[in-house]
PDB file of C-alpha atoms in Angstrom:
ATOM      1  CA  MET A   5     138.241  62.410 204.601  1.00 29.00           C
ATOM      2  CA  LEU A   6     140.445  65.102 206.129  1.00 33.00           C
ATOM      3  CA  GLU A   7     141.932  63.203 209.070  1.00 33.00           C
ATOM      4  CA  ARG A   8     145.264  62.017 207.607  1.00 37.00           C
ATOM      5  CA  GLU A   9     147.988  64.049 205.958  1.00 40.00           C
ATOM      6  CA  THR A  10     148.853  63.588 202.309  1.00 38.00           C
ATOM      7  CA  PRO A  11     152.636  63.889 201.764  1.00 43.00           C
ATOM      8  CA  ALA A  12     154.028  66.440 199.316  1.00 44.00           C
ATOM      9  CA  ALA A  13     150.803  68.440 199.099  1.00 49.00           C
ATOM     10  CA  GLU A  14     152.737  71.719 199.025  1.00 63.00           C
ATOM     11  CA  SER A  15     151.020  73.496 196.130  1.00 69.00           C
ATOM     12  CA  PRO A  16     147.416  74.268 195.169  1.00 65.00           C
ATOM     13  CA  THR A  17     147.719  71.907 192.207  1.00 70.00           C
ATOM     14  CA  ALA A  18     148.976  69.025 194.366  1.00 76.00           C
ATOM     15  CA  ILE A  19     146.221  69.543 196.919  1.00 72.00           C
ATOM     16  CA  PHE A  20     143.635  69.883 194.168  1.00 71.00           C
ATOM     17  CA  GLU A  21     144.686  66.602 192.571  1.00 75.00           C
ATOM     18  CA  ALA A  22     144.782  64.850 195.962  1.00 76.00           C
ATOM     19  CA  LEU A  23     141.214  65.971 196.643  1.00 72.00           C
ATOM     20  CA  LEU A  24     140.046  64.758 193.219  1.00 73.00           C
ATOM     21  CA  ARG A  25     141.604  61.345 193.917  1.00 73.00           C
ATOM     22  CA  GLY A  26     139.688  61.178 197.192  1.00 70.00           C
ATOM     23  CA  GLU A  27     142.859  61.220 199.288  1.00 74.00           C
ATOM     24  CA  GLN A  28     142.899  62.579 202.814  1.00 72.00           C
ATOM     25  CA  VAL A  29     144.756  65.801 203.475  1.00 70.00           C
ATOM     26  CA  ASP A  30     145.627  67.776 206.554  1.00 73.00           C
ATOM     27  CA  PRO A  31     142.913  70.471 206.602  1.00 66.00           C
ATOM     28  CA  ALA A  32     144.906  73.211 208.352  1.00 71.00           C
ATOM     29  CA  HIS A  33     147.940  72.881 206.067  1.00 72.00           C
ATOM     30  CA  ALA A  34     145.842  72.550 202.913  1.00 68.00           C
ATOM     31  CA  LEU A  35     143.743  75.586 203.750  1.00 65.00           C
ATOM     32  CA  GLU A  36     146.869  77.655 204.417  1.00 69.00           C
ATOM     33  CA  VAL A  37     148.404  76.715 201.056  1.00 66.00           C
ATOM     34  CA  MET A  38     145.163  77.290 199.162  1.00 63.00           C
ATOM     35  CA  ARG A  39     144.561  80.665 200.779  1.00 62.00           C
ATOM     36  CA  GLU A  40     148.118  81.830 200.134  1.00 62.00           C
ATOM     37  CA  SER A  41     147.637  81.008 196.462  1.00 58.00           C
ATOM     38  CA  GLY A  42     144.317  82.837 196.285  1.00 55.00           C
ATOM     39  CA  PHE A  43     142.474  79.642 195.400  1.00 57.00           C
ATOM     40  CA  VAL A  44     139.969  80.130 198.222  1.00 53.00           C
ATOM     41  CA  ASP A  45     139.225  83.134 200.376  1.00 52.00           C
ATOM     42  CA  ALA A  46     136.441  84.484 202.544  1.00 50.00           C
ATOM     43  CA  SER A  47     134.069  85.093 199.640  1.00 60.00           C
ATOM     44  CA  PRO A  48     132.357  82.367 197.575  1.00 69.00           C
ATOM     45  CA  ALA A  49     134.102  81.390 194.359  1.00 79.00           C
ATOM     46  CA  ARG A  50     133.150  79.576 191.184  1.00 83.00           C
ATOM     47  CA  LEU A  51     135.238  76.715 189.888  1.00 86.00           C
ATOM     48  CA  ALA A  52     135.536  76.517 186.107  1.00 89.00           C
ATOM     49  CA  ILE A  53     137.043  74.129 183.554  1.00 91.00           C
ATOM     50  CA  LEU A  54     138.084  75.502 180.165  1.00 90.00           C
ATOM     51  CA  HIS A  55     139.130  73.438 177.174  1.00 88.00           C
ATOM     52  CA  GLU A  56     138.841  73.174 173.409  1.00 88.00           C
ATOM     53  CA  GLU A  57     136.027  70.791 172.576  1.00 87.00           C
ATOM     54  CA  GLY A  58     136.431  68.258 169.791  1.00 84.00           C
ATOM     55  CA  ARG A  59     140.161  68.847 169.344  1.00 84.00           C
ATOM     56  CA  PRO A  60     142.992  66.487 170.371  1.00 85.00           C
ATOM     57  CA  PRO A  61     144.880  67.565 173.509  1.00 82.00           C
ATOM     58  CA  SER A  62     147.835  69.838 172.835  1.00 86.00           C
ATOM     59  CA  PHE A  63     150.284  70.949 175.518  1.00 88.00           C
ATOM     60  CA  MET A  64     151.179  74.159 173.691  1.00 89.00           C
ATOM     61  CA  ARG A  65     147.550  75.165 173.074  1.00 88.00           C
ATOM     62  CA  THR A  66     146.681  74.426 176.687  1.00 89.00           C
ATOM     63  CA  MET A  67     149.563  76.548 177.991  1.00 91.00           C
ATOM     64  CA  ARG A  68     148.576  79.404 175.665  1.00 89.00           C
ATOM     65  CA  LEU A  69     145.027  79.141 176.984  1.00 88.00           C
ATOM     66  CA  LEU A  70     146.363  79.238 180.555  1.00 89.00           C
ATOM     67  CA  ASP A  71     148.294  82.419 179.781  1.00 90.00           C
ATOM     68  CA  ASP A  72     145.202  83.963 178.169  1.00 88.00           C
ATOM     69  CA  VAL A  73     143.057  83.110 181.192  1.00 87.00           C
ATOM     70  CA  ARG A  74     145.578  84.586 183.627  1.00 85.00           C
ATOM     71  CA  LYS A  75     145.789  87.809 181.623  1.00 85.00           C
ATOM     72  CA  ALA A  76     142.042  88.183 181.087  1.00 83.00           C
ATOM     73  CA  LEU A  77     141.021  87.064 184.599  1.00 80.00           C
ATOM     74  CA  PRO A  78     143.742  88.440 186.881  1.00 76.00           C
ATOM     75  CA  LYS A  79     141.611  87.821 189.983  1.00 72.00           C
ATOM     76  CA  ALA A  80     141.291  84.121 189.175  1.00 77.00           C
ATOM     77  CA  ASN A  81     143.684  81.393 190.276  1.00 80.00           C
ATOM     78  CA  ALA A  82     144.310  79.173 187.250  1.00 84.00           C
ATOM     79  CA  PHE A  83     146.413  76.084 186.508  1.00 83.00           C
ATOM     80  CA  VAL A  84     146.436  73.071 184.177  1.00 85.00           C
ATOM     81  CA  HIS A  85     144.927  69.719 185.046  1.00 84.00           C
ATOM     82  CA  GLU A  86     144.670  66.859 182.515  1.00 82.00           C
ATOM     83  CA  ASP A  87     145.107  69.121 179.471  1.00 86.00           C
ATOM     84  CA  LYS A  88     142.397  71.461 180.714  1.00 89.00           C
ATOM     85  CA  VAL A  89     142.637  74.839 182.407  1.00 90.00           C
ATOM     86  CA  VAL A  90     141.038  74.962 185.862  1.00 89.00           C
ATOM     87  CA  ALA A  91     140.247  78.351 187.372  1.00 87.00           C
ATOM     88  CA  SER A  92     138.798  79.548 190.650  1.00 83.00           C
ATOM     89  CA  VAL A  93     137.063  82.911 190.222  1.00 79.00           C
ATOM     90  CA  ALA A  94     136.488  84.596 193.586  1.00 74.00           C
ATOM     91  CA  GLN A  95     134.280  87.472 192.499  1.00 70.00           C
ATOM     92  CA  PRO A  96     130.616  88.342 192.966  1.00 68.00           C
ATOM     93  CA  ASP A  97     128.601  86.366 190.420  1.00 67.00           C
ATOM     94  CA  SER A  98     127.709  89.368 188.282  1.00 73.00           C
ATOM     95  CA  GLU A  99     131.358  90.492 188.061  1.00 75.00           C
ATOM     96  CA  ALA A 100     132.631  86.968 187.437  1.00 72.00           C
ATOM     97  CA  ARG A 101     130.061  86.415 184.689  1.00 73.00           C
ATOM     98  CA  ALA A 102     130.941  89.701 183.005  1.00 79.00           C
ATOM     99  CA  SER A 103     134.679  88.923 183.175  1.00 79.00           C
ATOM    100  CA  VAL A 104     134.253  85.428 181.760  1.00 79.00           C
ATOM    101  CA  GLU A 105     131.962  86.548 178.944  1.00 81.00           C
ATOM    102  CA  ALA A 106     134.374  89.333 178.011  1.00 82.00           C
ATOM    103  CA  PHE A 107     137.208  86.789 177.923  1.00 82.00           C
ATOM    104  CA  PHE A 108     135.257  84.505 175.584  1.00 80.00           C
ATOM    105  CA  ARG A 109     134.486  87.395 173.234  1.00 80.00           C
ATOM    106  CA  LYS A 110     138.197  88.196 172.971  1.00 79.00           C
ATOM    107  CA  ALA A 111     139.421  84.598 172.796  1.00 77.00           C
ATOM    108  CA  GLY A 112     138.071  83.988 169.307  1.00 74.00           C
ATOM    109  CA  THR A 113     138.445  80.205 169.616  1.00 77.00           C
ATOM    110  CA  PRO A 114     135.317  78.507 168.211  1.00 78.00           C
ATOM    111  CA  ALA A 115     135.997  75.238 170.029  1.00 85.00           C
ATOM    112  CA  LEU A 116     136.546  76.823 173.454  1.00 89.00           C
ATOM    113  CA  VAL A 117     133.971  75.848 176.098  1.00 90.00           C
ATOM    114  CA  MET A 118     133.705  76.423 179.829  1.00 90.00           C
ATOM    115  CA  GLY A 119     131.935  74.459 182.564  1.00 90.00           C
ATOM    116  CA  VAL A 120     131.037  76.415 185.718  1.00 88.00           C
ATOM    117  CA  SER A 121     130.175  74.963 189.144  1.00 87.00           C
ATOM    118  CA  HIS A 122     127.908  76.096 191.945  1.00 83.00           C
ATOM    119  CA  PRO A 123     129.560  78.630 194.295  1.00 80.00           C
ATOM    120  CA  ILE A 124     132.109  77.100 196.686  1.00 78.00           C
ATOM    121  CA  SER A 125     133.393  78.610 199.921  1.00 72.00           C
ATOM    122  CA  SER A 126     136.016  76.096 201.061  1.00 68.00           C
ATOM    123  CA  PHE A 127     138.582  73.745 199.556  1.00 64.00           C
ATOM    124  CA  GLU A 128     136.633  70.742 200.900  1.00 67.00           C
ATOM    125  CA  GLU A 129     134.038  71.470 198.191  1.00 76.00           C
ATOM    126  CA  VAL A 130     136.553  71.421 195.326  1.00 78.00           C
ATOM    127  CA  ARG A 131     136.011  67.762 194.387  1.00 79.00           C
ATOM    128  CA  ARG A 132     132.251  68.207 194.123  1.00 81.00           C
ATOM    129  CA  ALA A 133     132.633  71.475 192.210  1.00 85.00           C
ATOM    130  CA  TYR A 134     134.966  69.820 189.712  1.00 87.00           C
ATOM    131  CA  ARG A 135     132.403  67.061 189.096  1.00 85.00           C
ATOM    132  CA  GLN A 136     129.750  69.728 188.594  1.00 86.00           C
ATOM    133  CA  CYS A 137     131.929  71.411 185.960  1.00 89.00           C
ATOM    134  CA  GLU A 138     132.368  68.066 184.182  1.00 87.00           C
ATOM    135  CA  ALA A 139     128.608  67.463 184.230  1.00 83.00           C
ATOM    136  CA  ALA A 140     127.956  70.954 182.852  1.00 86.00           C
ATOM    137  CA  LEU A 141     130.416  70.369 180.008  1.00 88.00           C
ATOM    138  CA  GLU A 142     128.946  66.964 179.192  1.00 83.00           C
ATOM    139  CA  LEU A 143     125.251  67.803 179.459  1.00 79.00           C
ATOM    140  CA  GLY A 144     125.092  71.541 178.782  1.00 81.00           C
ATOM    141  CA  SER A 145     124.948  73.533 175.571  1.00 81.00           C
ATOM    142  CA  GLY A 146     126.482  76.782 174.402  1.00 84.00           C
ATOM    143  CA  THR A 147     129.910  78.179 175.116  1.00 86.00           C
ATOM    144  CA  ILE A 148     129.622  78.849 178.854  1.00 86.00           C
ATOM    145  CA  ARG A 149     127.845  75.919 180.490  1.00 87.00           C
ATOM    146  CA  ARG A 150     126.699  76.506 184.044  1.00 85.00           C
ATOM    147  CA  TYR A 151     125.773  73.667 186.360  1.00 84.00           C
ATOM    148  CA  GLU A 152     122.554  75.460 187.337  1.00 78.00           C
ATOM    149  CA  GLU A 153     121.397  75.152 183.740  1.00 77.00           C
ATOM    150  CA  VAL A 154     121.712  71.356 183.576  1.00 75.00           C
ATOM    151  CA  ILE A 155     120.631  70.405 187.109  1.00 67.00           C
ATOM    152  CA  SER A 156     116.958  70.715 186.118  1.00 57.00           C
ATOM    153  CA  THR A 157     117.337  67.974 183.508  1.00 54.00           C
ATOM    154  CA  ASP A 158     117.153  64.338 184.556  1.00 53.00           C
ATOM    155  CA  LEU A 159     120.784  64.667 185.568  1.00 57.00           C
ATOM    156  CA  ILE A 160     121.186  61.638 187.810  1.00 54.00           C
ATOM    157  CA  ARG A 161     119.898  59.248 185.118  1.00 57.00           C
ATOM    158  CA  GLN A 162     122.390  60.593 182.586  1.00 59.00           C
ATOM    159  CA  LEU A 163     125.481  60.355 184.774  1.00 56.00           C
ATOM    160  CA  PRO A 164     127.914  57.473 184.315  1.00 55.00           C
ATOM    161  CA  ALA A 165     127.038  54.594 186.630  1.00 54.00           C
ATOM    162  CA  SER A 166     130.538  54.606 188.121  1.00 50.00           C
ATOM    163  CA  LEU A 167     130.125  58.089 189.597  1.00 53.00           C
ATOM    164  CA  ALA A 168     128.361  58.817 192.871  1.00 59.00           C
ATOM    165  CA  PRO A 169     125.395  61.203 192.410  1.00 58.00           C
ATOM    166  CA  GLU A 170     126.228  62.786 195.772  1.00 60.00           C
ATOM    167  CA  GLU A 171     129.327  64.353 194.239  1.00 62.00           C
ATOM    168  CA  TYR A 172     127.170  66.452 191.932  1.00 62.00           C
ATOM    169  CA  CYS A 173     124.708  67.723 194.531  1.00 67.00           C
ATOM    170  CA  PRO A 174     124.974  71.213 196.005  1.00 66.00           C
ATOM    171  CA  LYS A 175     125.141  71.470 199.799  1.00 68.00           C
ATOM    172  CA  VAL A 176     121.560  72.742 199.971  1.00 74.00           C
ATOM    173  CA  ALA A 177     120.361  69.307 198.791  1.00 78.00           C
ATOM    174  CA  TYR A 178     121.840  67.714 201.900  1.00 77.00           C
ATOM    175  CA  ASP A 179     120.371  70.468 204.080  1.00 82.00           C
ATOM    176  CA  ILE A 180     116.880  69.722 202.726  1.00 86.00           C
ATOM    177  CA  VAL A 181     117.297  65.965 203.243  1.00 83.00           C
ATOM    178  CA  ASP A 182     118.453  66.569 206.830  1.00 85.00           C
ATOM    179  CA  TYR A 183     115.452  68.837 207.410  1.00 89.00           C
ATOM    180  CA  ASP A 184     113.095  66.150 206.084  1.00 89.00           C
ATOM    181  CA  ARG A 185     114.580  63.543 208.410  1.00 88.00           C
ATOM    182  CA  ALA A 186     114.288  65.825 211.419  1.00 91.00           C
ATOM    183  CA  ASN A 187     110.768  67.069 210.676  1.00 92.00           C
ATOM    184  CA  GLY A 188     109.055  64.224 208.835  1.00 91.00           C
ATOM    185  CA  THR A 189     108.548  66.313 205.680  1.00 91.00           C
ATOM    186  CA  GLU A 190     108.984  65.198 202.049  1.00 90.00           C
ATOM    187  CA  TYR A 191     110.494  68.285 200.439  1.00 91.00           C
ATOM    188  CA  ALA A 192     113.529  66.552 198.902  1.00 87.00           C
ATOM    189  CA  TRP A 193     111.433  63.780 197.333  1.00 86.00           C
ATOM    190  CA  THR A 194     108.981  66.343 195.942  1.00 90.00           C
ATOM    191  CA  ILE A 195     111.790  68.449 194.465  1.00 88.00           C
ATOM    192  CA  LEU A 196     113.320  65.370 192.828  1.00 83.00           C
ATOM    193  CA  ARG A 197     110.037  64.469 191.131  1.00 84.00           C
ATOM    194  CA  TRP A 198     109.512  68.121 190.154  1.00 87.00           C
ATOM    195  CA  LEU A 199     112.903  68.218 188.399  1.00 79.00           C
ATOM    196  CA  ARG A 200     112.341  64.897 186.662  1.00 76.00           C
ATOM    197  CA  HIS A 201     108.969  66.126 185.386  1.00 80.00           C
ATOM    198  CA  PHE A 202     110.624  69.295 184.023  1.00 76.00           C
ATOM    199  CA  LYS A 203     109.124  71.515 186.744  1.00 83.00           C
ATOM    200  CA  ASP A 204     105.519  70.534 186.027  1.00 88.00           C
ATOM    201  CA  PRO A 205     103.693  70.468 189.422  1.00 91.00           C
ATOM    202  CA  ARG A 206     100.602  68.789 187.950  1.00 92.00           C
ATOM    203  CA  ARG A 207     102.565  65.740 186.837  1.00 90.00           C
ATOM    204  CA  VAL A 208     104.197  65.565 190.277  1.00 91.00           C
ATOM    205  CA  ALA A 209     100.778  65.674 191.902  1.00 92.00           C
ATOM    206  CA  GLU A 210      99.563  62.831 189.682  1.00 91.00           C
ATOM    207  CA  GLU A 211     102.561  60.640 190.499  1.00 88.00           C
ATOM    208  CA  LEU A 212     102.469  61.278 194.251  1.00 88.00           C
ATOM    209  CA  HIS A 213      98.648  61.159 194.419  1.00 90.00           C
ATOM    210  CA  ILE A 214      98.410  64.529 196.145  1.00 93.00           C
ATOM    211  CA  HIS A 215      96.760  67.833 195.252  1.00 94.00           C
ATOM    212  CA  VAL A 216      98.713  70.161 192.977  1.00 93.00           C
ATOM    213  CA  ASN A 217      98.460  72.906 195.615  1.00 94.00           C
ATOM    214  CA  THR A 218     100.242  70.588 198.046  1.00 94.00           C
ATOM    215  CA  VAL A 219     103.106  70.267 195.561  1.00 93.00           C
ATOM    216  CA  ARG A 220     103.310  74.041 195.194  1.00 93.00           C
ATOM    217  CA  TYR A 221     103.205  74.465 198.981  1.00 93.00           C
ATOM    218  CA  ARG A 222     106.083  72.022 199.455  1.00 92.00           C
ATOM    219  CA  LEU A 223     108.174  73.733 196.788  1.00 91.00           C
ATOM    220  CA  GLU A 224     107.506  77.143 198.335  1.00 91.00           C
ATOM    221  CA  ARG A 225     108.459  75.881 201.792  1.00 89.00           C
ATOM    222  CA  ALA A 226     111.611  74.216 200.474  1.00 86.00           C
ATOM    223  CA  SER A 227     112.709  77.394 198.705  1.00 83.00           C
TER     224      SER A 227
END
């Protein structure tokens, strides 16, 4: 994905949009631009999408929201993409959560919602994080919708058929699959059934025809 250069990718927004389109970018140049802008740094960040739900897109409202986000979250890098505000918040989770919740209390916009991704640590993960934000907005409830809160639902079944499930998975999912392949274990398959049965180990045991303690052991090992 990152072997060829994408022309004119001279700003965080341009690189961001190129990544979302699946285009290939020069990794060294892209990382330099993103770091200079504060979009990524050495610490993990959360990607977030903010928009007014159930209201027609408005350029002026979106730009006002962008200004509000920049004032309330000065440590975040924020810009507009497709009539939505996208922000990268590079703070420890507890600080980021407190900042975001304080912003929502002050915003006073009933229709304002926010989708939050898993932590990301490099610009290569931006595309996946953006898809996670979209899934959180579509499947979650409340004002601030975190991807962690919807991943335990039968997420894959609810996603549009045109989208690749891999784009929604956190990196740890791939790590577990790789471990299974190398060691002949079935942790990933067990976790999948566990999530689809709403974290009920007894139903997983019934489906896989194994003892419930075996399910619990696999989940403990995978964690």
